[in-house]
Every structure is written in C-alpha cells, then in structure tokens.
XYZ file of C-alpha atoms in Angstrom:
542
model
C 97.278 52.063 104.870
C 95.353 52.413 101.643
C 93.878 55.671 102.950
C 97.363 56.960 103.834
C 98.588 56.181 100.329
C 95.572 57.921 98.826
C 96.200 61.002 100.957
C 99.839 61.059 99.912
C 98.844 60.853 96.256
C 96.373 63.713 96.680
C 98.947 65.789 98.512
C 101.498 65.137 95.779
C 98.943 66.122 93.135
C 98.092 69.346 94.968
C 101.755 70.293 95.276
C 102.410 69.471 91.629
C 99.445 71.579 90.556
C 100.580 74.417 92.814
C 104.119 74.301 91.426
C 102.862 74.354 87.853
C 100.494 77.209 88.593
C 103.217 79.259 90.292
C 105.541 78.721 87.338
C 102.803 79.808 84.934
C 101.982 82.898 87.016
C 105.692 83.735 87.250
C 106.077 83.569 83.471
C 103.054 85.846 83.039
C 104.358 88.338 85.608
C 107.780 88.471 83.967
C 106.157 88.997 80.568
C 104.040 91.861 81.903
C 106.727 93.564 83.983
C 106.755 97.362 83.945
C 110.000 98.567 82.340
C 108.992 102.206 81.768
C 107.799 103.467 85.163
C 105.370 106.341 85.075
C 105.262 107.295 88.764
C 107.867 109.456 90.479
C 108.243 107.205 93.534
C 108.993 104.193 91.328
C 111.919 106.018 89.763
C 113.116 107.057 93.218
C 113.230 103.435 94.385
C 114.957 102.321 91.190
C 117.576 105.076 91.325
C 118.323 104.349 94.988
C 118.642 100.640 94.163
C 121.114 101.419 91.410
C 123.145 103.609 93.739
C 123.260 100.875 96.382
C 124.236 98.269 93.804
C 127.103 100.527 92.751
C 128.347 100.726 96.345
C 126.977 104.181 97.135
C 124.292 105.180 99.610
C 120.647 105.807 98.615
C 121.643 109.304 97.479
C 121.210 111.711 94.599
C 124.159 113.926 93.740
C 124.164 117.131 91.708
C 126.861 119.773 92.094
C 124.200 122.462 91.767
C 122.853 121.520 95.202
C 126.155 122.588 96.729
C 126.589 125.596 94.453
C 123.057 127.045 94.584
C 120.481 125.274 96.802
C 119.274 121.729 97.639
C 116.436 121.801 95.109
C 118.055 119.988 92.186
C 116.734 116.449 92.543
C 113.835 114.112 91.771
C 110.897 114.131 94.183
C 111.988 111.050 96.135
C 115.267 112.595 97.324
C 114.464 115.316 99.830
C 116.372 114.334 102.981
C 119.218 116.697 103.936
C 121.923 115.525 106.345
C 124.276 118.305 107.366
C 127.179 118.603 106.604
C 126.631 116.028 103.821
C 125.634 117.951 100.705
C 124.037 114.984 98.978
C 120.264 114.458 99.062
C 118.991 111.168 100.497
C 116.043 108.986 99.576
C 112.961 109.918 101.568
C 111.835 106.317 102.117
C 113.130 103.417 104.228
C 115.950 101.427 102.583
C 114.394 97.937 102.483
C 112.931 97.979 98.995
C 115.930 99.674 97.312
C 118.125 97.018 98.961
C 116.002 94.297 97.363
C 116.283 95.973 93.949
C 120.023 96.284 94.432
C 120.189 92.598 95.413
C 118.679 91.696 92.053
C 121.606 93.421 90.363
C 124.186 91.950 92.751
C 122.967 88.376 92.313
C 122.488 88.386 88.548
C 125.036 90.992 87.473
C 122.396 92.453 85.155
C 120.977 95.967 85.364
C 117.587 94.793 84.075
C 117.211 92.399 87.023
C 115.845 95.236 89.157
C 112.606 95.042 87.160
C 112.084 91.390 88.060
C 112.655 91.460 91.814
C 109.020 92.288 92.607
C 107.547 89.651 90.228
C 109.839 87.060 91.832
C 108.625 88.100 95.299
C 105.014 88.007 94.042
C 105.422 84.326 93.202
C 107.094 83.749 96.576
C 104.152 85.504 98.238
C 101.744 83.007 96.681
C 103.849 80.071 97.827
C 103.973 81.495 101.355
C 100.203 82.029 101.307
C 99.829 78.334 100.543
C 102.122 77.403 103.425
C 100.296 79.707 105.843
C 96.936 78.204 104.925
C 98.302 74.706 105.454
C 99.773 75.690 108.834
C 96.599 77.352 110.091
C 93.979 74.920 108.832
C 95.924 71.694 108.454
C 94.585 71.401 104.902
C 96.611 71.990 101.776
C 93.400 72.893 99.969
C 93.013 75.953 102.208
C 96.453 77.253 101.280
C 95.943 76.381 97.625
C 92.643 78.257 97.370
C 94.007 81.191 99.372
C 96.916 81.504 96.955
C 94.576 81.384 93.953
C 92.261 84.027 95.432
C 95.283 86.246 96.076
C 96.497 85.776 92.500
C 93.041 86.391 91.045
C 92.832 90.042 92.099
C 93.789 93.139 90.170
C 96.098 94.335 92.967
C 98.328 91.308 92.542
C 98.812 91.877 88.807
C 99.113 95.649 88.895
C 101.697 95.684 91.674
C 103.278 92.296 91.069
C 104.656 93.780 87.848
C 105.784 97.201 89.164
C 108.835 98.233 91.193
C 106.759 100.580 93.393
C 104.735 97.984 95.228
C 103.827 96.502 98.577
C 104.431 92.976 97.306
C 107.815 92.892 99.128
C 106.053 93.932 102.353
C 103.521 91.138 101.964
C 106.168 88.528 101.095
C 108.389 89.243 104.101
C 105.443 89.506 106.506
C 104.190 86.111 105.310
C 107.674 84.611 105.589
C 107.926 85.865 109.162
C 104.478 84.580 110.122
C 104.960 81.139 108.521
C 108.361 80.750 110.203
C 106.865 81.775 113.547
C 104.103 79.180 113.233
C 106.734 76.558 112.445
C 108.409 77.206 115.807
C 105.854 75.136 117.710
C 106.176 72.258 115.233
C 109.967 72.145 115.406
C 111.221 68.705 116.376
C 114.109 70.024 118.463
C 114.940 73.151 120.426
C 117.682 73.988 117.919
C 115.261 73.940 115.014
C 112.802 76.007 117.002
C 115.474 78.637 117.602
C 116.347 78.642 113.889
C 112.700 79.174 112.894
C 112.332 81.907 115.516
C 115.420 83.693 114.183
C 114.174 83.501 110.596
C 110.732 84.751 111.654
C 112.133 87.739 113.535
C 114.606 88.724 110.804
C 111.940 88.541 108.104
C 109.522 90.703 110.086
C 112.216 93.216 111.038
C 113.243 93.547 107.404
C 109.592 94.166 106.474
C 109.604 97.128 108.880
C 112.472 98.640 106.913
C 110.321 98.341 103.791
C 107.288 100.052 105.330
C 107.031 101.193 108.949
C 103.348 100.277 109.205
C 104.328 96.604 108.825
C 105.099 96.795 112.551
C 101.391 96.244 113.064
C 101.687 92.538 112.320
C 103.067 92.200 115.870
C 99.673 92.835 117.581
C 98.201 90.146 115.325
C 100.839 87.672 116.532
C 99.946 88.602 120.105
C 96.326 87.733 119.266
C 97.577 84.411 117.873
C 99.427 83.611 121.089
C 96.407 84.543 123.193
C 93.998 82.496 121.071
C 96.159 79.389 120.743
C 98.340 79.310 123.835
C 97.147 81.977 126.292
C 100.784 83.105 126.516
C 101.911 79.764 128.020
C 104.663 79.576 125.399
C 106.403 82.680 126.700
C 108.727 80.440 128.716
C 109.999 78.622 125.653
C 113.531 79.610 124.510
C 112.444 80.060 120.886
C 109.660 82.485 121.808
C 112.018 84.357 124.121
C 114.547 84.624 121.293
C 111.874 85.780 118.846
C 110.650 88.479 121.245
C 114.179 89.644 122.059
C 115.071 89.928 118.382
C 111.909 91.920 117.649
C 112.746 94.348 120.456
C 116.280 94.672 119.111
C 114.841 95.282 115.647
C 112.602 98.030 116.998
C 115.642 99.594 118.657
C 117.493 99.330 115.350
C 114.631 101.073 113.570
C 114.717 103.972 116.043
C 118.505 104.153 115.723
C 118.124 104.274 111.943
C 115.689 107.180 112.295
C 118.100 109.034 114.566
C 120.984 108.551 112.136
C 119.140 108.975 108.857
C 116.323 111.410 109.650
C 117.885 113.241 112.601
C 115.717 111.997 115.465
C 114.375 108.786 117.026
C 110.801 109.553 115.982
C 111.566 111.554 112.852
C 110.690 110.077 109.474
C 110.214 111.319 105.937
C 106.779 112.472 107.155
C 108.398 115.036 109.460
C 107.979 118.735 108.541
C 111.757 119.160 108.688
C 112.021 116.984 105.597
C 109.488 118.789 103.456
C 106.400 116.671 104.173
C 103.063 118.158 103.163
C 101.559 120.778 105.498
C 99.036 118.284 106.857
C 99.558 115.296 109.189
C 100.210 111.947 107.558
C 97.665 110.197 109.806
C 94.576 111.734 111.319
C 91.360 110.266 112.737
C 89.436 112.875 110.752
C 90.499 111.179 107.503
C 88.641 107.966 108.362
C 85.069 109.192 107.871
C 85.800 112.656 106.536
C 87.667 113.941 103.496
C 91.381 113.219 103.413
C 93.702 115.566 101.495
C 94.305 113.100 98.649
C 91.529 111.086 96.957
C 88.764 111.369 99.514
C 87.511 109.369 102.489
C 90.247 106.965 103.572
C 88.125 104.309 105.295
C 85.637 104.102 102.449
C 88.507 103.956 99.956
C 89.769 100.745 101.597
C 86.353 99.163 101.161
C 86.132 100.179 97.510
C 89.637 98.902 96.772
C 89.012 95.550 98.442
C 85.716 95.136 96.596
C 87.423 95.949 93.286
C 90.047 93.319 94.088
C 87.875 90.480 95.448
C 84.417 91.326 94.086
C 81.902 88.537 94.792
C 84.550 86.370 96.420
C 84.187 88.680 99.409
C 80.914 86.899 100.194
C 83.030 83.956 101.354
C 84.136 85.958 104.397
C 80.902 85.412 106.377
C 80.842 81.805 105.145
C 84.160 81.316 106.913
C 82.373 81.572 110.238
C 80.897 78.127 109.541
C 84.176 76.353 110.224
C 84.404 74.556 113.532
C 87.831 75.843 114.566
C 87.578 79.632 114.833
C 91.062 80.390 116.115
C 92.635 80.607 112.629
C 89.966 83.131 111.634
C 90.666 85.178 114.747
C 94.314 85.452 113.758
C 93.532 86.181 110.092
C 91.060 88.884 111.084
C 93.573 90.446 113.465
C 96.295 90.422 110.806
C 94.033 91.889 108.140
C 92.626 94.614 110.390
C 95.995 95.565 111.864
C 97.622 95.890 108.444
C 94.684 97.863 107.024
C 94.065 100.114 110.034
C 96.695 102.820 109.386
C 95.420 103.388 105.864
C 91.971 104.167 107.187
C 93.614 107.180 108.830
C 96.109 108.002 106.086
C 96.146 111.299 104.213
C 96.507 109.423 100.924
C 93.368 107.326 100.572
C 93.858 103.758 99.326
C 92.759 104.547 95.781
C 94.605 104.751 92.471
C 98.339 104.172 92.917
C 97.875 104.220 96.698
C 95.628 101.151 96.538
C 98.892 99.188 96.760
C 98.895 99.924 100.509
C 96.261 97.259 101.210
C 98.310 94.473 99.567
C 99.907 93.091 102.778
C 96.422 92.329 104.115
C 95.226 90.584 100.934
C 96.698 87.079 101.588
C 95.186 86.985 105.089
C 91.745 87.937 103.770
C 92.139 85.471 100.893
C 92.820 82.641 103.347
C 89.682 83.561 105.285
C 87.759 83.314 101.997
C 89.374 79.941 101.336
C 88.157 78.764 104.723
C 84.672 80.002 103.867
C 84.658 78.113 100.582
C 85.806 74.877 102.210
C 83.219 75.256 104.980
C 80.457 75.528 102.371
C 81.817 72.659 100.320
C 82.124 70.374 103.346
C 78.428 70.809 104.039
C 77.422 69.673 100.572
C 76.878 66.054 99.543
C 79.847 64.416 97.860
C 79.823 64.263 94.091
C 78.437 66.773 91.612
C 77.236 69.394 94.194
C 80.798 69.902 95.411
C 82.159 69.931 91.874
C 79.527 72.507 90.933
C 80.613 74.831 93.759
C 84.275 74.316 92.822
C 83.434 75.199 89.233
C 81.703 78.385 90.388
C 84.811 79.371 92.327
C 86.968 78.710 89.260
C 84.713 80.942 87.148
C 84.882 83.764 89.715
C 88.687 83.514 89.738
C 89.234 83.231 85.986
C 86.488 85.516 84.629
C 88.160 88.875 85.439
C 91.706 87.789 84.514
C 91.603 88.622 80.756
C 90.482 92.158 81.564
C 93.082 92.523 84.321
C 95.927 91.331 82.090
C 94.766 93.591 79.258
C 94.735 96.519 81.702
C 98.333 95.825 82.738
C 99.438 95.553 79.098
C 97.719 98.852 78.319
C 99.391 100.512 81.312
C 102.809 99.339 80.157
C 102.227 100.462 76.568
C 100.943 103.891 77.616
C 103.850 104.446 80.008
C 106.407 103.372 77.406
C 104.878 105.731 74.830
C 104.746 108.554 77.382
C 108.377 108.013 78.335
C 109.514 108.100 74.703
C 107.649 111.376 74.255
C 109.180 112.945 77.383
C 112.696 111.917 76.367
C 111.958 113.498 72.993
C 111.334 116.834 74.735
C 114.942 116.822 75.928
C 116.690 115.317 72.903
C 118.941 117.807 71.193
C 119.412 120.063 74.210
C 122.800 120.730 75.751
C 124.163 117.982 78.049
C 124.521 120.535 80.865
C 121.009 121.953 80.413
C 118.823 122.401 83.490
C 115.094 121.708 83.214
C 112.203 123.180 85.160
C 108.994 121.171 85.074
C 106.383 119.986 87.519
C 105.189 116.751 85.925
C 108.391 115.365 84.392
C 111.056 116.081 87.017
C 111.794 112.417 87.723
C 111.587 111.237 84.115
C 114.138 113.807 82.971
C 116.519 113.272 85.891
C 116.320 109.471 85.803
C 116.234 108.714 82.076
C 118.195 111.598 80.509
C 120.720 112.536 83.197
C 119.908 116.244 82.851
C 119.766 118.403 85.964
C 116.297 119.399 87.161
C 115.328 122.398 89.255
C 112.539 120.928 91.373
C 110.818 124.181 92.286
C 108.134 122.226 94.118
C 110.764 121.821 96.878
C 111.168 125.573 97.380
C 108.149 126.499 99.569
C 108.381 125.161 103.115
C 105.291 123.723 104.767
C 103.741 124.902 108.014
C 101.983 122.039 109.836
C 100.280 124.498 112.204
C 98.497 126.532 109.533
C 98.511 123.583 107.077
C 99.733 125.822 104.272
C 102.812 126.251 102.127
C 104.900 129.411 102.042
C 103.943 130.058 98.426
C 105.388 133.557 98.667
C 108.843 131.943 98.454
C 108.355 130.680 94.897
C 108.761 133.872 92.862
C 111.838 135.414 94.547
C 113.644 132.103 95.161
C 112.957 130.576 91.755
C 114.122 133.670 89.898
C 117.186 133.884 92.116
C 118.139 130.272 91.368
C 117.604 130.673 87.607
C 119.690 133.854 87.690
C 122.493 131.928 89.411
C 122.274 129.194 86.769
C 122.715 131.806 84.064
C 125.769 133.190 85.833
C 127.208 129.665 85.876
C 126.623 129.489 82.118
C 124.021 126.705 82.356
C 121.241 126.630 79.713
C 117.779 126.634 81.348
C 114.539 125.237 79.883
C 110.978 125.264 81.199
C 108.383 122.660 80.182
C 104.868 123.959 80.822
C 102.781 120.986 81.963
C 100.525 122.531 84.578
C 101.254 123.381 88.177
C 99.760 123.102 91.613
C 96.594 125.132 92.119
C 97.416 128.788 92.591
C 100.887 128.570 91.066
C 101.643 129.811 87.555
C 105.343 129.317 86.981
C 105.380 130.581 83.416
C 104.155 134.015 84.587
C 106.803 134.120 87.329
C 109.543 133.359 84.805
C 108.157 135.742 82.169
C 108.222 138.602 84.692
C 111.986 138.279 85.088
C 113.383 136.494 82.029
C 112.924 136.239 78.281
C 111.097 133.046 77.303
C 111.943 131.727 73.847
C 109.531 129.012 72.730
C 111.333 126.009 71.258
C 108.314 123.701 71.081
C 104.582 124.269 71.189
C 103.073 120.944 72.351
C 103.654 120.986 75.213
C 105.050 124.519 75.390
C 108.801 124.345 76.044
C 110.723 127.554 76.579
C 114.387 128.405 76.730
C 114.703 130.717 79.724
C 117.190 133.463 78.845
C 118.331 136.481 80.864
C 116.900 139.820 79.882
C 119.231 142.404 78.413
C 120.661 144.608 81.117
C 120.628 141.822 83.740
C 117.527 143.070 85.602
C 117.372 142.589 89.350
C 115.847 139.474 90.881
C 112.266 139.911 92.114
C 112.414 141.429 95.587
C 111.365 138.875 98.162
C 111.455 141.292 101.075
C 112.352 139.366 104.211
C 112.061 135.966 102.535
C 115.072 133.723 103.069
C 115.659 131.261 100.248
C 117.348 127.915 100.937
C 121.062 128.198 100.344
C 123.685 125.699 99.211
C 122.929 122.156 100.388
C-alpha cells in the first residue's frame, strides 16, 4: 500500500511537471509566433482560411481573371474549375479549415496565427500519452515530449502557419485513440475511441495526403501485438470501415475539386512543375529542388536531434521490442515519401519530416530509459539524467534566437515590400516574381502572376517558355485598354527569363524607384502591335 501511494505521488508529480512545462512552452510559442509570413504558401493558407471563415470557399477572386486570363492570383491559387471563374487553393482544405476555426471560435482575426502553436502544445501532450500507452511508463512519454520540443523543427514550425504540426497532432490523436480501444472498459467506449481515432486520421489526410501512410504502421502494430486476432472486435471493424469511407471521401473530394479521382494539385492539368512530384531517382540522385532527397532527410533529422540520435540504437536494449517495431514503422512510413520527393527535405521543406519526429523521439526516450535502468541507483542515474537535460537545453537559446531573427527579418522585409506599393493607384496591377503573394495578400492590389503563363510538359520536362513574351505583352496591352495602371518590380526571374527586356520591347518603362528597380509600364505612342506569337495560344478568360 505504501508503494502504491508512492507511485501515485510520483505520477502526480510527473503530470504536474508536464503541465507546467507545456504551459511554459505554449507561452514561448505564442510569444515567438510568426505574424509577418515570408513564404508564398503560408500566405495562401492564411488567405484561404480567411475566406472560409467569412463563409466563402478556399478561393481567390479577381475580375481580371474573367476579363483577361486566369493569371491574376497569388501562387497558391492555381486550380481552375469550369465554369467557375474563381481560382481555388491548390492544397487540401484541412489546414485552412483549422485556421478558419481559430477565427470562428475566438471571433478574432489574429487567432489564425495561434492555431499552430496551440496544436504544437497539443502534439507534445499527445506524445506523452502515446509513450505512456506504448511503454506503460509515464517517464517514456515525458522524455519523448521533451525530445520533441528540444528540436529546431518544433520551434521553427510550431510558430508558423505553414507547418506540418497540424499533421503530427492529428496523427498522434488518431494513434493514441486507437491504442485506447483495447483498454476500453465497455464496448460502447471502445466504439467511441475507434470513431475518434478514425476521424482524427481521416482529417489528417485532408491536411496532407501522405499522412495516409500511418495506416501501414497501424497494420504493423496489429500484427506485432495481436496477429490480427482483434479484427473480429466491433470497434476494430468500425475503425476499419470508417477509414475506408474516409479514403472514398478523399477520392470523391479529388473528383469534385481537382476534376478526377486521382488528380491532385500535382497534376499537370493544374500547372504542376514539368517533373514528377515523386520519383525513385530522387532518392539517391539529384532531385529538382535542393539536392538528394534521401540524404536531405538524414541531414534534417541530425540537425534536429543531434547527439540525441545516438539513443536510437540504445532503444534496442529494452526487453519489450513491440513498441519499437511500431515506432519504427510509423517513422519510416511517414518519412518514406519525402525520400522520393522532388522537393528535398531541406530549408522550408524540412517541415515535411515533422510528423515522424514524435515517433522517433519516443524511441529515443526508450533508449534513454533502457540505459538508465541498467545503471546502479543513485548518482549514476542522476548523472545520465543531467546529461540528457544538457543535451536538450544547450541548443535552445540558439534556436529561440534564430526564430526571433526570422520574425524580425520577415517583418522588416514585409514593411519594405508594402513601401514599394504605397502611393500607387488602388486599381494598379503589379508584375513581380518574388513579391506576388505579399502584394496580393497585404495590399489588396491585383497581381499579374506571369509565372503561371507557360504550361508545363511532363513528357519533355520543360516549360513552354515561348508563351511568355506574346502572352505577357498581350495581357498588359489589355490592362492598358481597361485603363488599369501597370507596374513592374524587377527582383530577378527564373533562369532564362528576363521579363524587363520583354516589357521594354513592347512598352515604355518609366522608372519610379531604383532600389529595387520599379517601373511604370506605359503603352508606346501609336499603340504598337503585340509581339507576334505565331501559333501560340494564350490562356483566355478564366
């Protein structure tokens, strides 16, 4: 009885410490939240969330798309749905729905910035619960949560709207609820846990399609723990049926939103790059963006975990290996697609590995506990615990300083970009490669996104660059005829494209600013003809 009381006291102390730590981390995340996004996709998610919160679809509307061509939009809105003349968000709707929910619940526009930090804290709590479920030890969940929170990925993307934190949180919620099914005291509770598990996982698929790959890991769990004997249980039947229905719903969404059961934003019809999104050649060879995809995963994980990664082999010392089998399956399944992805998991794309981080962190927690259990009680165990604390805390000041610097630089950059537009006519149209989303999102000006003009050919893996000159000049000429002022901000282009020369060949460029060069694009006297594009057909009204 004395031992039971002691265990209860320890458990209460662990939970109290966890609660205090989560509150402290939440305060830090909210203080470091990114309020001036610097990446185009972030602004796309935020704009779609605002549209949904206002009762509209995830759409971008500009009358110029109907009057001239469907090229007046930020980068994230490239989906065309005939006969609808609006442009739709080119990503699944899950994350914009979460951002919209922040507005709905609080009634505050600024709440959208704090949805991801809130889910980051929830992710840590769910990591704790998963560790407790798998290992039967609260210490495992506690250490796993701390290892997750100690990495740079958590702080960089726990404070940004463009993040895979929501993916990780809903995957963990689904997995924890599924594990609770077998511990349910009654059939009714088991069915409730199974329903929650399925709905959480299905929603994660609508955040990122690759989150589907948690299902093979759950199959590994069933094989390792139950050898599929539980398939006769009503709760497992319900869970499986709901997942199949969710998969059907995902395909139906694709058919309705993208125009085909297997079509996605990666489809050539929707302006995807002229190379496949996933290819085995990217694993060990160069991928189109940022290099070798498989090696990039390794570098990103090392940058996140550093020496803590040495606890992975130590985990093999634990007596019960089945939890490790599941954690390994979950981590590998969630990482696998990004080893074949055209955008290597480096830079802003390092966020893609986040859903796997809690599973790897729990493996490391198991490794630490296995080492500690083999040490004599007393100071040797405290010494090892102190070493772990140092490894967790040592990089944090640098990580937090990096996030603060990012926020300050992005805020300064945004102020500068808005300054480029200040003073121009409210109906002005801007051409720029680097600042399309900033101008559209923060100033409300129309943008001619000329990057959307050339179509891609997945067979030759090239763009139809020959479309740029005749189509761009034609669209600018039409803007002039509509009486719309046109400005061009020269910030650099894709390799092989020099927009300023294309415009100068047809129009008169009047410099209104020198750093960066900003030109007012005016028609030449005599209304010269548009550059002859031969047989080139330019996209018409959206």
